[in-house]
Amino acid sequence: MVRFVLIVKLGQENGPMRPFTPHPPQIGPEISKQRLLSGNYSFISDSMTATEKILFLSSIIPFDCVLTVRALGGLLKFLSRRRIGVELEDYDVGVPILGFKKFVL
């Protein structure tokens, strides 16, 4: 739930008040990249080494595009916090991700 904080414009004592929503903390590209690389995905076998996993994921996800990496990291963070059905599973079970689809406009 977004909490609104009312602030008054400087220089107007009795002027109109406007709602202010604080911006969420920025999701850094390195943290997002680490979140992407450390995830357990069903389409990646457990026998793959870390280097093979990085090569496979870099063929799907463009790690040189900072906005894409940050968006995916933020999405994974959101899904892990807002997961439906968590009360039916153990706490340490991750979000099941079946695959990544890339759309280019």
Coordinates of C-alpha atoms in Angstrom, one line a residue:
M1 CA 0.0 0.0 0.0
V2 CA 1.4 3.3 -1.0
R3 CA 1.5 5.8 1.8
F4 CA 0.8 9.4 0.8
V5 CA 2.7 12.2 2.5
L6 CA 1.3 15.6 2.2
I7 CA 3.8 18.4 1.6
V8 CA 3.3 22.1 1.2
K9 CA 5.0 24.0 -1.6
L10 CA 7.6 26.3 -0.4
G11 CA 6.6 30.0 -0.4
Q12 CA 2.9 29.3 -0.2
E13 CA 1.7 29.1 3.4
N14 CA -2.0 28.6 2.7
G15 CA -1.7 27.2 -0.8
P16 CA -2.9 23.9 -2.0
M17 CA -1.3 20.7 -0.7
R18 CA -0.3 18.0 -3.1
P19 CA 0.2 14.3 -2.4
F20 CA 3.8 13.0 -2.6
T21 CA 4.8 9.4 -3.1
P22 CA 8.3 8.5 -2.1
H23 CA 10.2 6.7 -4.8
P24 CA 11.1 3.1 -4.1
P25 CA 14.8 2.3 -3.7
Q26 CA 16.7 1.8 -6.9
I27 CA 17.5 -1.7 -7.9
G28 CA 21.1 -1.8 -9.0
P29 CA 22.2 -3.7 -12.1
E30 CA 24.8 -5.7 -10.2
I31 CA 22.3 -6.9 -7.6
S32 CA 19.8 -7.7 -10.3
K33 CA 22.4 -9.6 -12.3
Q34 CA 23.4 -11.6 -9.2
R35 CA 19.7 -12.3 -8.5
L36 CA 19.3 -13.6 -12.1
L37 CA 22.4 -15.8 -12.0
S38 CA 21.7 -17.3 -8.5
G39 CA 18.1 -18.3 -9.4
N40 CA 17.0 -21.9 -9.7
Y41 CA 15.3 -22.3 -13.0
S42 CA 13.5 -25.4 -14.2
F43 CA 14.9 -25.1 -17.8
I44 CA 18.5 -25.2 -16.5
S45 CA 19.8 -28.6 -15.4
D46 CA 21.5 -29.0 -12.1
S47 CA 24.6 -30.5 -13.7
M48 CA 25.6 -27.2 -15.4
T49 CA 28.6 -25.4 -14.0
A50 CA 28.4 -21.7 -13.1
T51 CA 30.2 -20.8 -16.3
E52 CA 27.8 -22.8 -18.4
K53 CA 24.9 -21.2 -16.6
I54 CA 26.2 -17.7 -17.2
L55 CA 26.8 -18.5 -20.9
F56 CA 23.3 -20.0 -21.3
L57 CA 21.6 -17.1 -19.5
S58 CA 23.6 -14.5 -21.5
S59 CA 22.3 -16.0 -24.7
I60 CA 18.7 -15.3 -23.5
I61 CA 19.1 -12.2 -21.5
P62 CA 21.2 -9.2 -22.8
F63 CA 23.4 -8.5 -19.7
D64 CA 24.9 -5.5 -21.5
C65 CA 21.4 -3.8 -21.4
V66 CA 21.3 -2.3 -17.9
L67 CA 17.6 -1.5 -18.0
T68 CA 16.6 -5.0 -19.0
V69 CA 18.7 -6.5 -16.2
R70 CA 17.3 -4.1 -13.7
A71 CA 13.7 -4.8 -14.8
L72 CA 14.2 -8.6 -14.6
G73 CA 15.9 -8.3 -11.2
G74 CA 13.0 -6.1 -9.9
L75 CA 10.5 -8.5 -11.3
L76 CA 12.1 -11.5 -9.6
K77 CA 12.3 -9.5 -6.3
F78 CA 8.6 -8.6 -6.6
L79 CA 7.6 -12.2 -7.4
S80 CA 9.5 -13.5 -4.4
R81 CA 7.9 -11.1 -2.1
R82 CA 4.3 -11.2 -3.4
R83 CA 4.1 -14.9 -4.1
I84 CA 0.7 -16.5 -4.0
G85 CA 0.4 -19.8 -2.1
V86 CA 3.5 -19.3 0.1
E87 CA 1.6 -20.5 3.1
L88 CA 1.2 -23.9 1.5
E89 CA 4.9 -24.5 0.9
D90 CA 8.1 -24.3 2.8
Y91 CA 9.7 -20.9 3.3
D92 CA 12.9 -21.7 1.4
V93 CA 11.1 -22.7 -1.8
G94 CA 11.9 -20.3 -4.6
V95 CA 9.6 -18.8 -7.2
P96 CA 9.1 -21.4 -10.0
I97 CA 10.2 -19.9 -13.4
L98 CA 9.6 -22.0 -16.4
G99 CA 11.3 -19.8 -18.9
F100 CA 12.2 -16.4 -20.3
K101 CA 10.5 -14.9 -23.4
K102 CA 12.2 -12.0 -25.1
F103 CA 10.1 -9.6 -27.2
V104 CA 11.7 -6.9 -29.4
L105 CA 9.7 -4.0 -30.8

